[in-house]
Coordinates of N, CA and C in Angstrom, one line a residue:
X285 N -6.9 -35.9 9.2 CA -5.9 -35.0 8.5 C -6.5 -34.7 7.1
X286 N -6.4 -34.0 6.7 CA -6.6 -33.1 5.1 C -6.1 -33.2 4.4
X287 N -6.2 -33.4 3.0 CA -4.9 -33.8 2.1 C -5.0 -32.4 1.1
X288 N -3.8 -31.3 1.6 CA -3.7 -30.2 1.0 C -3.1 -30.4 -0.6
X289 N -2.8 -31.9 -0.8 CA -2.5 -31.8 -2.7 C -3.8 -31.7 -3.0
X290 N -5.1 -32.4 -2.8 CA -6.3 -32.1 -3.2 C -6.7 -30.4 -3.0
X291 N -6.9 -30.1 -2.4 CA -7.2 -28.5 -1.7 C -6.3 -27.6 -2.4
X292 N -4.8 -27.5 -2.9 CA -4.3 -26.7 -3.3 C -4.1 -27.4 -4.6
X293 N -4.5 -28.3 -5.4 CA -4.0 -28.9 -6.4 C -3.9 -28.0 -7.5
X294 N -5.1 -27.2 -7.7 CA -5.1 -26.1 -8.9 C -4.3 -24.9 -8.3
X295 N -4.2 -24.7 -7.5 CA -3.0 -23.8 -7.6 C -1.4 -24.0 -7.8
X296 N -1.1 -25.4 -6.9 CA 0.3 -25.8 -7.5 C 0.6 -26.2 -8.9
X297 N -0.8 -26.9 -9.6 CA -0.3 -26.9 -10.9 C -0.2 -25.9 -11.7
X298 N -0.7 -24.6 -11.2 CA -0.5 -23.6 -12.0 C 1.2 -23.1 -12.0
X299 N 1.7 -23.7 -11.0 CA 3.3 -23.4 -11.0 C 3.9 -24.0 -12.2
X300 N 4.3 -23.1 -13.2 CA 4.9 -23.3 -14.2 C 6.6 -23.9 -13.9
X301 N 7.3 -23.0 -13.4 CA 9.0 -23.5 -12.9 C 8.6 -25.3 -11.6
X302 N 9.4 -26.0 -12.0 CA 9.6 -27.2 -11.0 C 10.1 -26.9 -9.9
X303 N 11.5 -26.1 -10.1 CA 12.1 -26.2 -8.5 C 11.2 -25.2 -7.6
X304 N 10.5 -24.2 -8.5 CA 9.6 -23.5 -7.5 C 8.7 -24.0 -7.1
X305 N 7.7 -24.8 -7.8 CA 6.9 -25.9 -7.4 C 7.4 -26.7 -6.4
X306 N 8.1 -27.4 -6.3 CA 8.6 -28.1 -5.4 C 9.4 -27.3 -4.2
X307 N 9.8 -26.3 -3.8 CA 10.0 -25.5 -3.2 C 8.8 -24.9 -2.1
X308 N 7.4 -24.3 -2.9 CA 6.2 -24.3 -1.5 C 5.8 -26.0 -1.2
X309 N 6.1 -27.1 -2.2 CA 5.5 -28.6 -1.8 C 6.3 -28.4 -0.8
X310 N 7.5 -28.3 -0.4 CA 8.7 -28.5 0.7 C 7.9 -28.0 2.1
X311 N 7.3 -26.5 1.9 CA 6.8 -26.1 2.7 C 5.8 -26.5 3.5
X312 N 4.6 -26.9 2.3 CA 3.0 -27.1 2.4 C 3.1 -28.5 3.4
X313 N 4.7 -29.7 2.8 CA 4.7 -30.9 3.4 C 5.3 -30.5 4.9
X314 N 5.8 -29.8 5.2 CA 6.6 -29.6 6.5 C 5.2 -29.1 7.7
X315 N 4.8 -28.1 6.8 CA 3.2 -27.8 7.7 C 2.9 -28.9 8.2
X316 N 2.1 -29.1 6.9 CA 1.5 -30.4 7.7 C 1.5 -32.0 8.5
X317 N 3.0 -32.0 8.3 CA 3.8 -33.1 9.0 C 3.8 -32.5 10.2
X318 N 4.3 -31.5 10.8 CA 4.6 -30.7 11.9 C 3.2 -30.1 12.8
X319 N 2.1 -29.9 12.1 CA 1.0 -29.0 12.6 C -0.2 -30.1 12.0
X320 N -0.1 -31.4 12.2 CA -1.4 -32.2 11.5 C -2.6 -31.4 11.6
X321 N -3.5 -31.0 12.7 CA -4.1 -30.5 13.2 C -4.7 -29.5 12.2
X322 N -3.7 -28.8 12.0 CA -4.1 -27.4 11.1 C -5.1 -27.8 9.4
X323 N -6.1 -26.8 9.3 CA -6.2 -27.6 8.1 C -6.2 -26.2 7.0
X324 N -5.8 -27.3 5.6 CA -5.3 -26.3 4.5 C -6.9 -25.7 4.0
X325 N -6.7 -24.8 3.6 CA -8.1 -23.9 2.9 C -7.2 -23.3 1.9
X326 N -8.0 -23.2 1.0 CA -7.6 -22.0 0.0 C -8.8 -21.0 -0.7
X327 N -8.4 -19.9 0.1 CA -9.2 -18.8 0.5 C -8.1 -17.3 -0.3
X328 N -9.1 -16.4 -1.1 CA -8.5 -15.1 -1.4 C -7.8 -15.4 -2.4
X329 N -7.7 -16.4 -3.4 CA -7.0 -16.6 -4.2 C -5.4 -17.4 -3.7
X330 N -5.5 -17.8 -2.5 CA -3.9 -18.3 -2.0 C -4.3 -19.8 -1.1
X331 N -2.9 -20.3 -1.1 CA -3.5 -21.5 0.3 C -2.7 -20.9 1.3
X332 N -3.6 -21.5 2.4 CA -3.6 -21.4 3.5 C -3.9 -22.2 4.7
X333 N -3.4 -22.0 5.9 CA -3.8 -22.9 6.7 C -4.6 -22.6 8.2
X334 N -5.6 -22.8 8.8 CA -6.5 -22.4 9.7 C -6.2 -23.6 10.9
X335 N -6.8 -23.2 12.0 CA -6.6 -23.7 13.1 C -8.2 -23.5 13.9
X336 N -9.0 -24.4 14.2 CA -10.5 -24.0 14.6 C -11.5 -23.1 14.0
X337 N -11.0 -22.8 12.5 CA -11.8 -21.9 11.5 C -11.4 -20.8 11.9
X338 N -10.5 -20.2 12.5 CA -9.2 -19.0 12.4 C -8.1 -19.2 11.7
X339 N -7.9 -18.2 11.3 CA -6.7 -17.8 10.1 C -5.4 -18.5 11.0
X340 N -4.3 -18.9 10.7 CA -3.2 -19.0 11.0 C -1.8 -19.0 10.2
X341 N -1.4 -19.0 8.7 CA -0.7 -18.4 7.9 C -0.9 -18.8 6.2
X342 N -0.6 -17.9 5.7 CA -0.9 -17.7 4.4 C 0.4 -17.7 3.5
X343 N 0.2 -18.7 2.1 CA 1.0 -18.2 1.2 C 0.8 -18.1 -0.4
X344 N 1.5 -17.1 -1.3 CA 1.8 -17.0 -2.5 C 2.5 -16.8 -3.4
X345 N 2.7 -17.1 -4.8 CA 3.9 -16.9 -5.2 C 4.1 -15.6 -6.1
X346 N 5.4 -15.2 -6.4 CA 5.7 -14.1 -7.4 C 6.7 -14.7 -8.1
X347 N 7.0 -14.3 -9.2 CA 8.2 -14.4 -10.0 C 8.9 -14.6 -9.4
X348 N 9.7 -14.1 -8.4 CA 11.2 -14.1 -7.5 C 10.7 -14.8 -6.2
X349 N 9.7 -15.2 -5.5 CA 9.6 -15.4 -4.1 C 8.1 -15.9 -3.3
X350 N 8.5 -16.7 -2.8 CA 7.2 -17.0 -1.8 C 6.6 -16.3 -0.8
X351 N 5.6 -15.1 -0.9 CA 5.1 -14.4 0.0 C 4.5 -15.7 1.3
X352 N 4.8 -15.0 2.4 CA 4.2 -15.7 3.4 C 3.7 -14.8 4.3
X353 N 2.6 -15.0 4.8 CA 1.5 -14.0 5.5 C 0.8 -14.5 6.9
X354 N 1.7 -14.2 7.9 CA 1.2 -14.9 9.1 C 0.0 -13.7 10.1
X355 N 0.0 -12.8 9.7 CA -0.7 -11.3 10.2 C 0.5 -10.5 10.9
X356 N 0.0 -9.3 10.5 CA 1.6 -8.4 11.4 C 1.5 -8.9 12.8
X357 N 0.5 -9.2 13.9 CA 1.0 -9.6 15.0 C 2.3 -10.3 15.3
X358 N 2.1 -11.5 14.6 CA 3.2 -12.6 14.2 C 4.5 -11.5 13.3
X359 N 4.3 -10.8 12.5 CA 5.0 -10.1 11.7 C 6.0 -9.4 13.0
X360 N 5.5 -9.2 13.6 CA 6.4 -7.5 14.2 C 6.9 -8.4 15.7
X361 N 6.1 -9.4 15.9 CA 7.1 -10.2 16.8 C 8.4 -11.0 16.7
X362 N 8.1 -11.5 15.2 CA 9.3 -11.9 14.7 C 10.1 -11.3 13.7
X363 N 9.9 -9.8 14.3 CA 10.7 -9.6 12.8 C 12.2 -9.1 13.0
X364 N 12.3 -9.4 14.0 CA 14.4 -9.4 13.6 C 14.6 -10.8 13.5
X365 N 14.0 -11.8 13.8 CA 14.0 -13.2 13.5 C 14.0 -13.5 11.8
X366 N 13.3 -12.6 11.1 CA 13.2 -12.7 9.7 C 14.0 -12.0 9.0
X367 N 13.9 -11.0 9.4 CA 15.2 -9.9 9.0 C 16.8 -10.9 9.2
X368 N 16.5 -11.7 10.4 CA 18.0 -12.3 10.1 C 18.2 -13.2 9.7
X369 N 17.1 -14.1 8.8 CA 17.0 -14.7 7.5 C 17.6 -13.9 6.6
X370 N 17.6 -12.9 6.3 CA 17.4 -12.1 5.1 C 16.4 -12.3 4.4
X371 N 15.2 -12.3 5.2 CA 13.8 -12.2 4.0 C 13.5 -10.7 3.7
X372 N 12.7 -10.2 3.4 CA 12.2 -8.8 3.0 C 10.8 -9.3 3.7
X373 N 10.8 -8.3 4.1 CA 9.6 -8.0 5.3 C 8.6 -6.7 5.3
X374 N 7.4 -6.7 5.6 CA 6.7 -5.6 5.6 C 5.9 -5.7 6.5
X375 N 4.8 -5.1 6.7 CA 4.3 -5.1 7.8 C 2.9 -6.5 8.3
X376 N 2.8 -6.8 7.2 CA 1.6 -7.9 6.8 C 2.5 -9.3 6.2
X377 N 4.0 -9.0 5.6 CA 4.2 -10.6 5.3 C 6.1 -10.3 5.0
X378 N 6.0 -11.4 4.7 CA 7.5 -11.7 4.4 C 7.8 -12.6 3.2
X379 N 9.2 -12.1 2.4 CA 9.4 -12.6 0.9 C 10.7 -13.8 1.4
X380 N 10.2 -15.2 1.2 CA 11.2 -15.9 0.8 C 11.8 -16.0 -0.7
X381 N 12.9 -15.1 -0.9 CA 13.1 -15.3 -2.4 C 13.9 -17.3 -3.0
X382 N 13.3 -17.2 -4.4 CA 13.5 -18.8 -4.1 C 14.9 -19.3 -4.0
X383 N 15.6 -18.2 -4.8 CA 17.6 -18.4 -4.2 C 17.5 -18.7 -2.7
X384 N 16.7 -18.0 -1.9 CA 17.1 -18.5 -0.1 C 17.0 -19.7 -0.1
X385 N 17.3 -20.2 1.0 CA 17.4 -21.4 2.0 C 15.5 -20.9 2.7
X386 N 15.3 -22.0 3.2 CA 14.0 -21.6 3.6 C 14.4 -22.4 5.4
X387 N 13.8 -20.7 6.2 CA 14.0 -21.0 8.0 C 13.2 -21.8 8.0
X388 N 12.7 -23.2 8.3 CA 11.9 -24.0 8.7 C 11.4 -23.6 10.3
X389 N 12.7 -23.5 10.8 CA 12.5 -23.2 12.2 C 11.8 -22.0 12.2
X390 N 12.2 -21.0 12.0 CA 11.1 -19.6 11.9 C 9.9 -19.5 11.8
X391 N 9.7 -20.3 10.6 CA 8.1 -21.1 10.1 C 7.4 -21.5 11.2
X392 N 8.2 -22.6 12.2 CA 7.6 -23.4 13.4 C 7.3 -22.4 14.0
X393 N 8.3 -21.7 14.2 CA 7.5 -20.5 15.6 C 6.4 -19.4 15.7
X394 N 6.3 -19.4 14.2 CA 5.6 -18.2 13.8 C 4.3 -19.1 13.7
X395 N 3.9 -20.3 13.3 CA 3.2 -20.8 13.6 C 2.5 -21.4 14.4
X396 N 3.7 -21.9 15.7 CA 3.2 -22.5 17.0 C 2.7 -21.2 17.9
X397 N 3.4 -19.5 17.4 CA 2.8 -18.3 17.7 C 1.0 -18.5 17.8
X398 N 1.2 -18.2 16.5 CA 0.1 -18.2 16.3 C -1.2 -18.8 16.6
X399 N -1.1 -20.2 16.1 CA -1.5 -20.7 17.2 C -2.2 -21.1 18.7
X400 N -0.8 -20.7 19.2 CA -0.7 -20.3 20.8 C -2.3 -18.7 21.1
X401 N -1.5 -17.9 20.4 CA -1.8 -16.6 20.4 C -3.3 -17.0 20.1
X402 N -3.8 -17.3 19.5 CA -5.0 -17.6 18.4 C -6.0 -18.4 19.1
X403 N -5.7 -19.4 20.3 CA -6.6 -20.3 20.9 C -7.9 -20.2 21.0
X404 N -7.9 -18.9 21.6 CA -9.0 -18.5 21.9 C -10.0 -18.0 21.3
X405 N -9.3 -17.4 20.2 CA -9.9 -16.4 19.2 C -10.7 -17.4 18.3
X406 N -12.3 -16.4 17.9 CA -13.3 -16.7 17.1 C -13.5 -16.5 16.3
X407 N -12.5 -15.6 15.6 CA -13.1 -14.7 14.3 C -11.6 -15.4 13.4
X408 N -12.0 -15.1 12.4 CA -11.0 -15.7 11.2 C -9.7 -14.6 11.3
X409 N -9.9 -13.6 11.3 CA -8.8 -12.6 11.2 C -8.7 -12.3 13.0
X410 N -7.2 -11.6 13.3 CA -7.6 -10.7 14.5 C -7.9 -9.5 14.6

């Protein structure tokens, strides 16, 4: 297993607010409690998490919200799943703003998607 506080450390300390800080820790710990396997990179200026040296989801922060970036495949198959979160959606990612509640569940699937979807695949992107 990988220890993503080492791997993302400079980036979370750059999180100035706590509860937002502690808000993607929520996330980053739920990954990788849930998906041991996967391991954290931080690539393109964000962390992220790969599966066999393929991409499998990405995130970053803005003022209001945690961008999460699983690829539109994952995007457009879940997206009335996200939409009924109430995240804001586009075609490449989705805004958890930090007022929300955060779908864990959603996360799992978009993940075990991927994944799933991904097994085979050799290249970092699809």
């Amino acid at each position: 297993m990988h220890d993503y506080n080492l791997i993302f450390k400079d980036f979370i300390e750059g999180i100035q607010d706590e509860s937002k800080k502690n808000k993607l820790i929520t996330i980053f710990e739920f990954i990788v409690n849930k998906f041991p396997n996967l391991t954290p990179r931080f690539a393109w200026n964000q962390p992220m998490f790969t599966d066999h040296g393929t991409f499998i989801i990405a995130f970053s922060v803005a003022k209001n919200h945690i961008s999460v970036a699983p690829e539109a495949k994952a995007i457009q198959k879940f997206k009335e799943q996200i939409e009924k979160s109430q995240y804001e959606c586009s075609s490449m990612i989705f805004r958890i703003k930090f007022t929300q509640e955060i779908d864990f569940l959603l996360l799992e699937k978009i993940i075990e998607f991927n994944i799933i979807d991904k097994a085979e695949h050799s290249k970092f992107w699809r």
